[in-house]
Amino acid sequence: MTGAIDLRSDTVSKPTEGMRRAIAAAEVGDDVFGDDPTVNRLEEMAASLSGKEAALFVASGTMANLVAVMTHVRPGDEILLGDQSHIFNYEVAGTARVALAQAHALSNLPDGGLDPAEVRAAIRPPNLHTPRTSLLCIENTHNRCGGAAIPVGHIDELAAIAHGEGLRVHLDGARLFNAQVALGIPAARIARECDTVSFCFSKGLGCPVGSVLCGPAGFIAEARRNRKLLGGGMRQAGILAAAAVYALENNVERLAEDHANARRLAKGLRGLGPFAPNEPETNIVVADVLEGSLEGWLRAFRDAGVLAVAFGPRRLRMVTHINIGAGDIEEALRRVERVAAASPA
Ligand SMILES: Cc1ncc(COP(=O)(O)O)c(C=O)c1O
């Protein structure tokens, strides 16, 4: 067996040689003084690609979302989001603990969207007793909904409802460029009706670190203060921004390969054992395990050299990324086939 085929997440990817050269050659300065030319260049590129006035480089997707929510809401406000969203499930309740916002989770539709009627009904009319509903958060692509790429018409519809009632809209676009490639629609168009959008460099784009929050210039100036409050003001961050610039120039189009690999993986899994995978639209395969224990399968996969994660009581997740080629997918399927034949679980 060669090394383990690591499909736990696209965050496990390691920088390519080209990216490492870009990092080594980065021009840097103190970004808290606004002096880092590479960070400044990255923020200009991100603003332009997302169709927003300005952008702010931050450490992670979690920080981008938290800074966005902190900057959008006043303490005691209510935010609407999906019950399967990353912000609601995996960000340590930062919206409650730091942004002092109350989260009202609405059931996500299986395709990652939200029922427009439910969104409308959840917006509270002004009343002395109630929190102000001030922000709607949407996610695209949708991680827990199997990397679903949400159609732009649905985002526009939700944003129109929110704006009509005076809410703002934040798009968690951790994998926005996967959505761009899957939908064949530019990121700026996908995010057009959203006030702010964040995206990550450290996932499908293959960088070691970094995310960006994009929005109106005044909002981003305030967000910069909130980033500082969180301890997120970085100094010679051009070392990291250089990787992100490189990724935007070199690693966007290739996401189509990750999507094709995910489709191949799901198709192969469907025929191999008691697995019911999704039809991946992007780079995330989620599969329900119909027989045996999830832990047993994950352990057997790991022993055979295929790494996946639990994604619910009977669901596993596998994610394709820049370090995984079509040959690795075939090898992963051969290994899973051997495991399934031995029926360990
Ligand atoms: C949809 C979504 N948003 C936000 C994040 C948070 O990103 P980070 O791990 O960089 O904090 C993730 C991470 O997987 C994600 O999938």
mmCIF file of C-alpha atoms and ligand atoms in Angstrom:
data_model
loop_
_atom_site.group_PDB
_atom_site.id
_atom_site.type_symbol
_atom_site.label_atom_id
_atom_site.label_comp_id
_atom_site.label_asym_id
_atom_site.label_seq_id
_atom_site.Cartn_x
_atom_site.Cartn_y
_atom_site.Cartn_z
ATOM 1 C CA MET A 1 0.000 0.000 0.000
ATOM 2 C CA THR A 2 1.260 3.487 -0.810
ATOM 3 C CA GLY A 3 0.425 6.295 1.648
ATOM 4 C CA ALA A 4 -3.025 6.992 2.985
ATOM 5 C CA ILE A 5 -5.432 8.674 0.587
ATOM 6 C CA ASP A 6 -6.669 11.561 2.702
ATOM 7 C CA LEU A 7 -10.242 12.482 1.841
ATOM 8 C CA ARG A 8 -11.227 13.854 5.262
ATOM 9 C CA SER A 9 -11.452 17.423 3.956
ATOM 10 C CA ASP A 10 -10.116 19.751 1.295
ATOM 11 C CA THR A 11 -8.384 21.556 4.184
ATOM 12 C CA VAL A 12 -5.791 18.750 4.418
ATOM 13 C CA SER A 13 -4.230 19.741 1.084
ATOM 14 C CA LYS A 14 -0.589 20.829 1.118
ATOM 15 C CA PRO A 15 0.842 23.719 -0.926
ATOM 16 C CA THR A 16 2.193 22.777 -4.345
ATOM 17 C CA GLU A 17 5.751 23.640 -5.430
ATOM 18 C CA GLY A 18 4.495 26.637 -7.427
ATOM 19 C CA MET A 19 2.650 27.984 -4.407
ATOM 20 C CA ARG A 20 5.680 27.469 -2.182
ATOM 21 C CA ARG A 21 7.789 29.479 -4.645
ATOM 22 C CA ALA A 22 5.201 32.286 -4.587
ATOM 23 C CA ILE A 23 5.299 32.275 -0.777
ATOM 24 C CA ALA A 24 9.097 32.426 -0.740
ATOM 25 C CA ALA A 25 9.149 35.355 -3.173
ATOM 26 C CA ALA A 26 6.432 37.391 -1.406
ATOM 27 C CA GLU A 27 7.018 41.103 -0.860
ATOM 28 C CA VAL A 28 5.885 41.911 2.671
ATOM 29 C CA GLY A 29 5.295 44.777 5.099
ATOM 30 C CA ASP A 30 3.368 45.366 8.324
ATOM 31 C CA ASP A 31 -0.262 44.806 7.373
ATOM 32 C CA VAL A 32 -1.632 46.438 10.529
ATOM 33 C CA PHE A 33 -0.032 49.647 9.178
ATOM 34 C CA GLY A 34 -1.515 48.835 5.756
ATOM 35 C CA ASP A 35 2.043 48.352 4.477
ATOM 36 C CA ASP A 36 1.938 44.827 3.091
ATOM 37 C CA PRO A 37 1.811 45.119 -0.711
ATOM 38 C CA THR A 38 0.886 41.466 -1.206
ATOM 39 C CA VAL A 39 -2.028 41.628 1.244
ATOM 40 C CA ASN A 40 -3.182 44.857 -0.398
ATOM 41 C CA ARG A 41 -3.033 43.220 -3.808
ATOM 42 C CA LEU A 42 -4.930 40.167 -2.572
ATOM 43 C CA GLU A 43 -7.653 42.309 -0.993
ATOM 44 C CA GLU A 44 -8.063 44.228 -4.269
ATOM 45 C CA MET A 45 -8.285 40.974 -6.245
ATOM 46 C CA ALA A 46 -10.803 39.479 -3.802
ATOM 47 C CA ALA A 47 -12.974 42.604 -3.881
ATOM 48 C CA SER A 48 -12.968 42.606 -7.660
ATOM 49 C CA LEU A 49 -13.701 38.859 -8.010
ATOM 50 C CA SER A 50 -16.559 39.028 -5.504
ATOM 51 C CA GLY A 51 -17.977 42.209 -7.024
ATOM 52 C CA LYS A 52 -17.654 44.152 -3.754
ATOM 53 C CA GLU A 53 -15.947 47.468 -2.986
ATOM 54 C CA ALA A 54 -13.407 46.190 -0.484
ATOM 55 C CA ALA A 55 -12.042 43.078 1.178
ATOM 56 C CA LEU A 56 -10.302 42.052 4.396
ATOM 57 C CA PHE A 57 -7.827 39.171 4.673
ATOM 58 C CA VAL A 58 -8.461 37.085 7.799
ATOM 59 C CA ALA A 59 -7.058 33.943 9.370
ATOM 60 C CA SER A 60 -9.922 31.534 8.732
ATOM 61 C CA GLY A 61 -13.439 31.011 7.465
ATOM 62 C CA THR A 62 -14.663 31.033 11.042
ATOM 63 C CA MET A 63 -13.068 34.421 11.642
ATOM 64 C CA ALA A 64 -14.508 35.787 8.388
ATOM 65 C CA ASN A 65 -18.025 34.748 9.412
ATOM 66 C CA LEU A 66 -17.628 35.998 12.973
ATOM 67 C CA VAL A 67 -16.260 39.378 11.892
ATOM 68 C CA ALA A 68 -19.096 39.617 9.364
ATOM 69 C CA VAL A 69 -21.774 38.910 11.975
ATOM 70 C CA MET A 70 -20.140 41.208 14.577
ATOM 71 C CA THR A 71 -20.048 44.021 12.057
ATOM 72 C CA HIS A 72 -23.602 43.495 10.798
ATOM 73 C CA VAL A 73 -25.486 43.186 14.096
ATOM 74 C CA ARG A 74 -25.999 45.031 17.348
ATOM 75 C CA PRO A 75 -25.926 43.048 20.617
ATOM 76 C CA GLY A 76 -29.258 41.303 21.140
ATOM 77 C CA ASP A 77 -30.163 41.180 17.457
ATOM 78 C CA GLU A 78 -31.369 37.953 15.911
ATOM 79 C CA ILE A 79 -29.823 36.318 12.880
ATOM 80 C CA LEU A 80 -31.530 33.800 10.611
ATOM 81 C CA LEU A 81 -29.513 30.887 9.274
ATOM 82 C CA GLY A 82 -29.883 27.264 8.189
ATOM 83 C CA ASP A 83 -29.890 24.515 10.816
ATOM 84 C CA GLN A 84 -27.282 22.684 8.718
ATOM 85 C CA SER A 85 -25.091 25.753 8.243
ATOM 86 C CA HIS A 86 -21.451 25.833 9.255
ATOM 87 C CA ILE A 87 -21.973 28.991 11.306
ATOM 88 C CA PHE A 88 -24.712 27.325 13.367
ATOM 89 C CA ASN A 89 -22.985 23.948 13.842
ATOM 90 C CA TYR A 90 -19.237 24.357 13.784
ATOM 91 C CA GLU A 91 -18.168 27.829 14.852
ATOM 92 C CA VAL A 92 -18.246 27.346 18.631
ATOM 93 C CA ALA A 93 -21.343 29.567 18.958
ATOM 94 C CA GLY A 94 -19.210 32.624 18.195
ATOM 95 C CA THR A 95 -22.294 34.497 17.025
ATOM 96 C CA ALA A 96 -23.715 34.130 20.560
ATOM 97 C CA ARG A 97 -20.491 34.394 22.545
ATOM 98 C CA VAL A 98 -18.756 37.202 20.720
ATOM 99 C CA ALA A 99 -21.245 38.926 18.393
ATOM 100 C CA LEU A 100 -23.941 38.698 21.138
ATOM 101 C CA ALA A 101 -26.519 37.711 18.518
ATOM 102 C CA GLN A 102 -29.311 35.185 18.955
ATOM 103 C CA ALA A 103 -29.350 32.538 16.245
ATOM 104 C CA HIS A 104 -32.696 31.447 14.830
ATOM 105 C CA ALA A 105 -32.071 28.302 12.814
ATOM 106 C CA LEU A 106 -34.446 27.422 9.976
ATOM 107 C CA SER A 107 -34.543 23.918 8.466
ATOM 108 C CA ASN A 108 -32.255 23.721 5.484
ATOM 109 C CA LEU A 109 -33.800 22.177 2.405
ATOM 110 C CA PRO A 110 -31.893 19.048 1.247
ATOM 111 C CA ASP A 111 -30.268 21.136 -1.507
ATOM 112 C CA GLY A 112 -28.839 23.584 1.044
ATOM 113 C CA GLY A 113 -31.387 26.326 0.417
ATOM 114 C CA LEU A 114 -34.053 27.743 2.735
ATOM 115 C CA ASP A 115 -37.821 27.830 2.307
ATOM 116 C CA PRO A 116 -38.600 31.433 1.317
ATOM 117 C CA ALA A 117 -41.932 31.307 3.185
ATOM 118 C CA GLU A 118 -40.140 30.192 6.361
ATOM 119 C CA VAL A 119 -37.618 32.993 6.036
ATOM 120 C CA ARG A 120 -40.405 35.519 5.596
ATOM 121 C CA ALA A 121 -42.328 34.121 8.579
ATOM 122 C CA ALA A 122 -39.238 34.185 10.809
ATOM 123 C CA ILE A 123 -38.608 37.912 10.389
ATOM 124 C CA ARG A 124 -40.069 39.556 13.477
ATOM 125 C CA PRO A 125 -42.109 42.717 13.140
ATOM 126 C CA PRO A 126 -40.771 45.562 15.302
ATOM 127 C CA ASN A 127 -41.962 45.130 18.884
ATOM 128 C CA LEU A 128 -40.696 46.361 22.246
ATOM 129 C CA HIS A 129 -40.270 42.792 23.543
ATOM 130 C CA THR A 130 -38.595 40.988 20.705
ATOM 131 C CA PRO A 131 -35.095 40.893 19.303
ATOM 132 C CA ARG A 132 -34.584 42.743 16.042
ATOM 133 C CA THR A 133 -34.110 40.326 13.147
ATOM 134 C CA SER A 134 -31.250 42.001 11.345
ATOM 135 C CA LEU A 135 -29.248 39.474 9.326
ATOM 136 C CA LEU A 136 -29.775 36.448 7.078
ATOM 137 C CA CYS A 137 -26.818 34.107 6.548
ATOM 138 C CA ILE A 138 -26.696 31.783 3.534
ATOM 139 C CA GLU A 139 -24.022 29.203 2.645
ATOM 140 C CA ASN A 140 -22.779 28.322 -0.871
ATOM 141 C CA THR A 141 -21.555 25.708 -1.590
ATOM 142 C CA HIS A 142 -23.314 23.996 1.278
ATOM 143 C CA ASN A 143 -20.967 21.764 3.239
ATOM 144 C CA ARG A 144 -23.392 19.640 5.296
ATOM 145 C CA CYS A 145 -25.764 19.400 2.345
ATOM 146 C CA GLY A 146 -23.096 17.504 0.404
ATOM 147 C CA GLY A 147 -21.362 20.441 -1.270
ATOM 148 C CA ALA A 148 -24.575 21.551 -2.987
ATOM 149 C CA ALA A 149 -24.129 24.542 -5.293
ATOM 150 C CA ILE A 150 -27.114 26.775 -4.587
ATOM 151 C CA PRO A 151 -28.587 28.273 -7.770
ATOM 152 C CA VAL A 152 -28.193 32.012 -8.012
ATOM 153 C CA GLY A 153 -31.960 32.515 -8.471
ATOM 154 C CA HIS A 154 -32.575 31.056 -5.015
ATOM 155 C CA ILE A 155 -29.975 33.301 -3.396
ATOM 156 C CA ASP A 156 -31.461 36.325 -5.141
ATOM 157 C CA GLU A 157 -34.944 35.367 -3.930
ATOM 158 C CA LEU A 158 -33.857 34.966 -0.295
ATOM 159 C CA ALA A 159 -31.875 38.210 -0.425
ATOM 160 C CA ALA A 160 -34.864 40.084 -1.846
ATOM 161 C CA ILE A 161 -37.082 38.856 1.006
ATOM 162 C CA ALA A 162 -34.470 39.838 3.603
ATOM 163 C CA HIS A 163 -33.780 43.245 2.088
ATOM 164 C CA GLY A 164 -37.500 43.928 1.736
ATOM 165 C CA GLU A 165 -37.773 43.624 5.530
ATOM 166 C CA GLY A 166 -34.653 45.689 6.256
ATOM 167 C CA LEU A 167 -32.284 42.755 6.980
ATOM 168 C CA ARG A 168 -28.785 42.456 5.609
ATOM 169 C CA VAL A 169 -27.473 39.312 3.958
ATOM 170 C CA HIS A 170 -24.137 37.550 4.497
ATOM 171 C CA LEU A 171 -23.039 34.718 2.220
ATOM 172 C CA ASP A 172 -20.673 32.150 3.751
ATOM 173 C CA GLY A 173 -18.912 31.266 0.529
ATOM 174 C CA ALA A 174 -16.122 29.193 2.078
ATOM 175 C CA ARG A 175 -16.213 27.239 -1.201
ATOM 176 C CA LEU A 176 -17.569 30.053 -3.392
ATOM 177 C CA PHE A 177 -15.257 29.163 -6.280
ATOM 178 C CA ASN A 178 -16.503 25.573 -6.241
ATOM 179 C CA ALA A 179 -19.962 27.101 -6.720
ATOM 180 C CA GLN A 180 -18.631 29.327 -9.517
ATOM 181 C CA VAL A 181 -17.164 26.339 -11.363
ATOM 182 C CA ALA A 182 -20.153 24.036 -10.761
ATOM 183 C CA LEU A 183 -22.776 26.605 -11.754
ATOM 184 C CA GLY A 184 -20.704 28.202 -14.523
ATOM 185 C CA ILE A 185 -21.579 31.602 -13.042
ATOM 186 C CA PRO A 186 -18.989 34.147 -11.827
ATOM 187 C CA ALA A 187 -18.577 34.470 -8.062
ATOM 188 C CA ALA A 188 -19.493 38.161 -8.301
ATOM 189 C CA ARG A 189 -22.844 37.270 -9.810
ATOM 190 C CA ILE A 190 -23.510 34.560 -7.219
ATOM 191 C CA ALA A 191 -22.860 37.078 -4.428
ATOM 192 C CA ARG A 192 -24.379 40.101 -6.176
ATOM 193 C CA GLU A 193 -27.499 40.413 -4.044
ATOM 194 C CA CYS A 194 -25.661 39.664 -0.776
ATOM 195 C CA ASP A 195 -24.275 42.589 1.224
ATOM 196 C CA THR A 196 -21.175 40.668 2.258
ATOM 197 C CA VAL A 197 -19.499 37.443 1.190
ATOM 198 C CA SER A 198 -16.603 35.455 2.628
ATOM 199 C CA PHE A 199 -14.498 32.798 0.963
ATOM 200 C CA CYS A 200 -11.613 30.562 1.979
ATOM 201 C CA PHE A 201 -8.220 30.003 0.387
ATOM 202 C CA SER A 202 -7.377 27.063 2.636
ATOM 203 C CA LYS A 203 -9.927 24.646 1.175
ATOM 204 C CA GLY A 204 -10.265 23.772 -2.520
ATOM 205 C CA LEU A 205 -7.893 26.572 -3.490
ATOM 206 C CA GLY A 206 -5.072 24.709 -1.762
ATOM 207 C CA CYS A 207 -3.526 27.387 0.499
ATOM 208 C CA PRO A 208 -2.121 26.741 3.953
ATOM 209 C CA VAL A 209 -4.077 29.542 5.656
ATOM 210 C CA GLY A 210 -6.523 32.334 5.004
ATOM 211 C CA SER A 211 -9.957 33.599 4.104
ATOM 212 C CA VAL A 212 -11.372 36.902 3.014
ATOM 213 C CA LEU A 213 -14.450 38.967 3.855
ATOM 214 C CA CYS A 214 -15.760 41.245 1.099
ATOM 215 C CA GLY A 215 -18.349 44.020 1.211
ATOM 216 C CA PRO A 216 -18.934 47.776 1.051
ATOM 217 C CA ALA A 217 -15.866 49.927 1.882
ATOM 218 C CA GLY A 218 -17.406 51.401 5.056
ATOM 219 C CA PHE A 219 -18.397 47.952 6.289
ATOM 220 C CA ILE A 220 -14.909 46.561 5.660
ATOM 221 C CA ALA A 221 -13.325 49.491 7.545
ATOM 222 C CA GLU A 222 -15.453 48.571 10.570
ATOM 223 C CA ALA A 223 -14.739 44.860 10.025
ATOM 224 C CA ARG A 224 -11.011 45.706 10.155
ATOM 225 C CA ARG A 225 -11.526 47.092 13.661
ATOM 226 C CA ASN A 226 -13.386 43.923 14.663
ATOM 227 C CA ARG A 227 -10.607 41.742 13.233
ATOM 228 C CA LYS A 228 -8.166 43.672 15.442
ATOM 229 C CA LEU A 229 -10.448 43.143 18.441
ATOM 230 C CA LEU A 230 -10.291 39.382 17.843
ATOM 231 C CA GLY A 231 -6.494 39.475 17.714
ATOM 232 C CA GLY A 232 -6.570 38.911 13.984
ATOM 233 C CA GLY A 233 -4.386 41.842 12.911
ATOM 234 C CA MET A 234 -1.418 40.157 11.234
ATOM 235 C CA ARG A 235 1.940 41.687 10.408
ATOM 236 C CA GLN A 236 3.999 40.344 7.446
ATOM 237 C CA ALA A 237 0.916 38.479 6.267
ATOM 238 C CA GLY A 238 2.040 38.801 2.648
ATOM 239 C CA ILE A 239 3.717 35.429 3.192
ATOM 240 C CA LEU A 240 0.202 33.989 3.413
ATOM 241 C CA ALA A 241 -1.448 36.354 0.949
ATOM 242 C CA ALA A 242 1.069 35.354 -1.730
ATOM 243 C CA ALA A 243 -0.273 31.819 -1.583
ATOM 244 C CA ALA A 244 -3.809 33.155 -1.962
ATOM 245 C CA VAL A 245 -2.896 35.361 -4.942
ATOM 246 C CA TYR A 246 -1.226 32.338 -6.524
ATOM 247 C CA ALA A 247 -4.343 30.232 -5.869
ATOM 248 C CA LEU A 248 -6.680 32.773 -7.451
ATOM 249 C CA GLU A 249 -4.450 32.874 -10.517
ATOM 250 C CA ASN A 250 -3.828 29.133 -10.827
ATOM 251 C CA ASN A 251 -6.200 26.955 -8.815
ATOM 252 C CA VAL A 252 -9.736 28.066 -9.653
ATOM 253 C CA GLU A 253 -10.360 26.415 -13.033
ATOM 254 C CA ARG A 254 -8.891 23.130 -11.826
ATOM 255 C CA LEU A 255 -11.694 22.759 -9.250
ATOM 256 C CA ALA A 256 -13.607 21.083 -12.106
ATOM 257 C CA GLU A 257 -11.177 18.139 -11.710
ATOM 258 C CA ASP A 258 -12.082 17.833 -8.017
ATOM 259 C CA HIS A 259 -15.755 17.817 -8.954
ATOM 260 C CA ALA A 260 -15.225 15.105 -11.583
ATOM 261 C CA ASN A 261 -13.218 13.069 -9.050
ATOM 262 C CA ALA A 262 -16.021 13.404 -6.488
ATOM 263 C CA ARG A 263 -18.586 12.219 -9.036
ATOM 264 C CA ARG A 264 -16.393 9.213 -9.872
ATOM 265 C CA LEU A 265 -15.897 8.426 -6.184
ATOM 266 C CA ALA A 266 -19.645 8.563 -5.466
ATOM 267 C CA LYS A 267 -20.439 6.394 -8.473
ATOM 268 C CA GLY A 268 -17.849 3.820 -7.434
ATOM 269 C CA LEU A 269 -18.993 3.771 -3.796
ATOM 270 C CA ARG A 270 -22.584 3.197 -4.857
ATOM 271 C CA GLY A 271 -21.599 -0.132 -6.368
ATOM 272 C CA LEU A 272 -19.274 -1.366 -3.621
ATOM 273 C CA GLY A 273 -21.108 -1.887 -0.384
ATOM 274 C CA PRO A 274 -23.948 -0.647 1.762
ATOM 275 C CA PHE A 275 -23.240 2.973 0.927
ATOM 276 C CA ALA A 276 -25.790 5.478 -0.358
ATOM 277 C CA PRO A 277 -23.786 8.449 -1.596
ATOM 278 C CA ASN A 278 -25.105 11.777 -2.859
ATOM 279 C CA GLU A 279 -24.797 12.885 -6.485
ATOM 280 C CA PRO A 280 -21.993 15.366 -5.840
ATOM 281 C CA GLU A 281 -22.345 18.749 -7.504
ATOM 282 C CA THR A 282 -18.922 19.849 -6.296
ATOM 283 C CA ASN A 283 -16.076 18.246 -4.314
ATOM 284 C CA ILE A 284 -17.968 16.770 -1.342
ATOM 285 C CA VAL A 285 -19.216 13.190 -1.200
ATOM 286 C CA VAL A 286 -21.518 12.290 1.684
ATOM 287 C CA ALA A 287 -22.650 8.687 1.960
ATOM 288 C CA ASP A 288 -25.175 7.112 4.286
ATOM 289 C CA VAL A 289 -24.018 3.795 5.686
ATOM 290 C CA LEU A 290 -26.945 1.409 5.417
ATOM 291 C CA GLU A 291 -25.458 -1.567 7.286
ATOM 292 C CA GLY A 292 -22.872 -2.000 10.026
ATOM 293 C CA SER A 293 -21.540 0.676 12.320
ATOM 294 C CA LEU A 294 -20.185 3.910 10.933
ATOM 295 C CA GLU A 295 -17.198 3.704 13.304
ATOM 296 C CA GLY A 296 -16.459 0.178 12.074
ATOM 297 C CA TRP A 297 -16.415 1.259 8.443
ATOM 298 C CA LEU A 298 -14.309 4.354 9.141
ATOM 299 C CA ARG A 299 -11.779 2.236 11.073
ATOM 300 C CA ALA A 300 -11.642 -0.364 8.303
ATOM 301 C CA PHE A 301 -11.237 2.359 5.671
ATOM 302 C CA ARG A 302 -8.393 3.882 7.683
ATOM 303 C CA ASP A 303 -6.667 0.527 8.116
ATOM 304 C CA ALA A 304 -6.927 0.073 4.338
ATOM 305 C CA GLY A 305 -5.433 3.530 3.731
ATOM 306 C CA VAL A 306 -8.500 5.654 2.989
ATOM 307 C CA LEU A 307 -9.299 8.517 5.367
ATOM 308 C CA ALA A 308 -12.887 9.788 5.723
ATOM 309 C CA VAL A 309 -14.803 11.470 8.557
ATOM 310 C CA ALA A 310 -18.112 10.876 10.340
ATOM 311 C CA PHE A 311 -20.698 13.408 9.224
ATOM 312 C CA GLY A 312 -23.763 12.404 11.229
ATOM 313 C CA PRO A 313 -24.706 9.250 13.111
ATOM 314 C CA ARG A 314 -24.821 7.099 9.957
ATOM 315 C CA ARG A 315 -23.128 9.290 7.392
ATOM 316 C CA LEU A 316 -19.534 9.652 6.272
ATOM 317 C CA ARG A 317 -17.920 12.409 4.242
ATOM 318 C CA MET A 318 -15.107 12.323 1.692
ATOM 319 C CA VAL A 319 -13.773 15.454 0.000
ATOM 320 C CA THR A 320 -11.627 15.676 -3.121
ATOM 321 C CA HIS A 321 -8.886 18.293 -3.398
ATOM 322 C CA ILE A 322 -5.766 19.465 -5.192
ATOM 323 C CA ASN A 323 -3.522 16.665 -3.882
ATOM 324 C CA ILE A 324 -5.909 13.929 -5.066
ATOM 325 C CA GLY A 325 -5.696 12.812 -8.690
ATOM 326 C CA ALA A 326 -8.026 10.591 -10.704
ATOM 327 C CA GLY A 327 -5.619 7.678 -10.039
ATOM 328 C CA ASP A 328 -5.947 8.195 -6.280
ATOM 329 C CA ILE A 329 -9.723 7.902 -6.588
ATOM 330 C CA GLU A 330 -9.399 4.588 -8.450
ATOM 331 C CA GLU A 331 -6.955 3.360 -5.812
ATOM 332 C CA ALA A 332 -9.270 4.511 -2.997
ATOM 333 C CA LEU A 333 -12.144 2.604 -4.600
ATOM 334 C CA ARG A 334 -9.974 -0.543 -4.916
ATOM 335 C CA ARG A 335 -9.135 -0.284 -1.218
ATOM 336 C CA VAL A 336 -12.774 0.259 -0.238
ATOM 337 C CA GLU A 337 -13.772 -2.675 -2.419
ATOM 338 C CA ARG A 338 -11.381 -4.940 -0.485
ATOM 339 C CA VAL A 339 -12.806 -3.639 2.805
ATOM 340 C CA ALA A 340 -16.394 -4.123 1.651
ATOM 341 C CA ALA A 341 -15.634 -7.658 0.452
ATOM 342 C CA ALA A 342 -14.387 -8.504 3.962
ATOM 343 C CA SER A 343 -17.523 -6.840 5.436
ATOM 344 C CA PRO A 344 -15.786 -5.663 8.601
ATOM 345 C CA ALA A 345 -18.526 -3.607 10.049
HETATM 346 C C1 LIG B 1 -19.111 26.364 4.796
HETATM 347 C C2 LIG B 1 -17.977 26.634 5.721
HETATM 348 N N1 LIG B 1 -17.879 27.836 6.305
HETATM 349 C C3 LIG B 1 -16.875 28.146 7.130
HETATM 350 C C4 LIG B 1 -15.882 27.234 7.406
HETATM 351 C C5 LIG B 1 -14.810 27.605 8.410
HETATM 352 O O1 LIG B 1 -13.551 27.654 7.866
HETATM 353 P P1 LIG B 1 -12.246 27.522 8.800
HETATM 354 O O2 LIG B 1 -12.071 26.072 9.054
HETATM 355 O O3 LIG B 1 -11.176 28.127 7.946
HETATM 356 O O4 LIG B 1 -12.487 28.297 10.028
HETATM 357 C C6 LIG B 1 -15.927 25.962 6.825
HETATM 358 C C7 LIG B 1 -14.880 24.960 7.123
HETATM 359 O O5 LIG B 1 -14.937 23.832 6.716
HETATM 360 C C8 LIG B 1 -17.010 25.653 5.971
HETATM 361 O O6 LIG B 1 -17.131 24.454 5.396
#
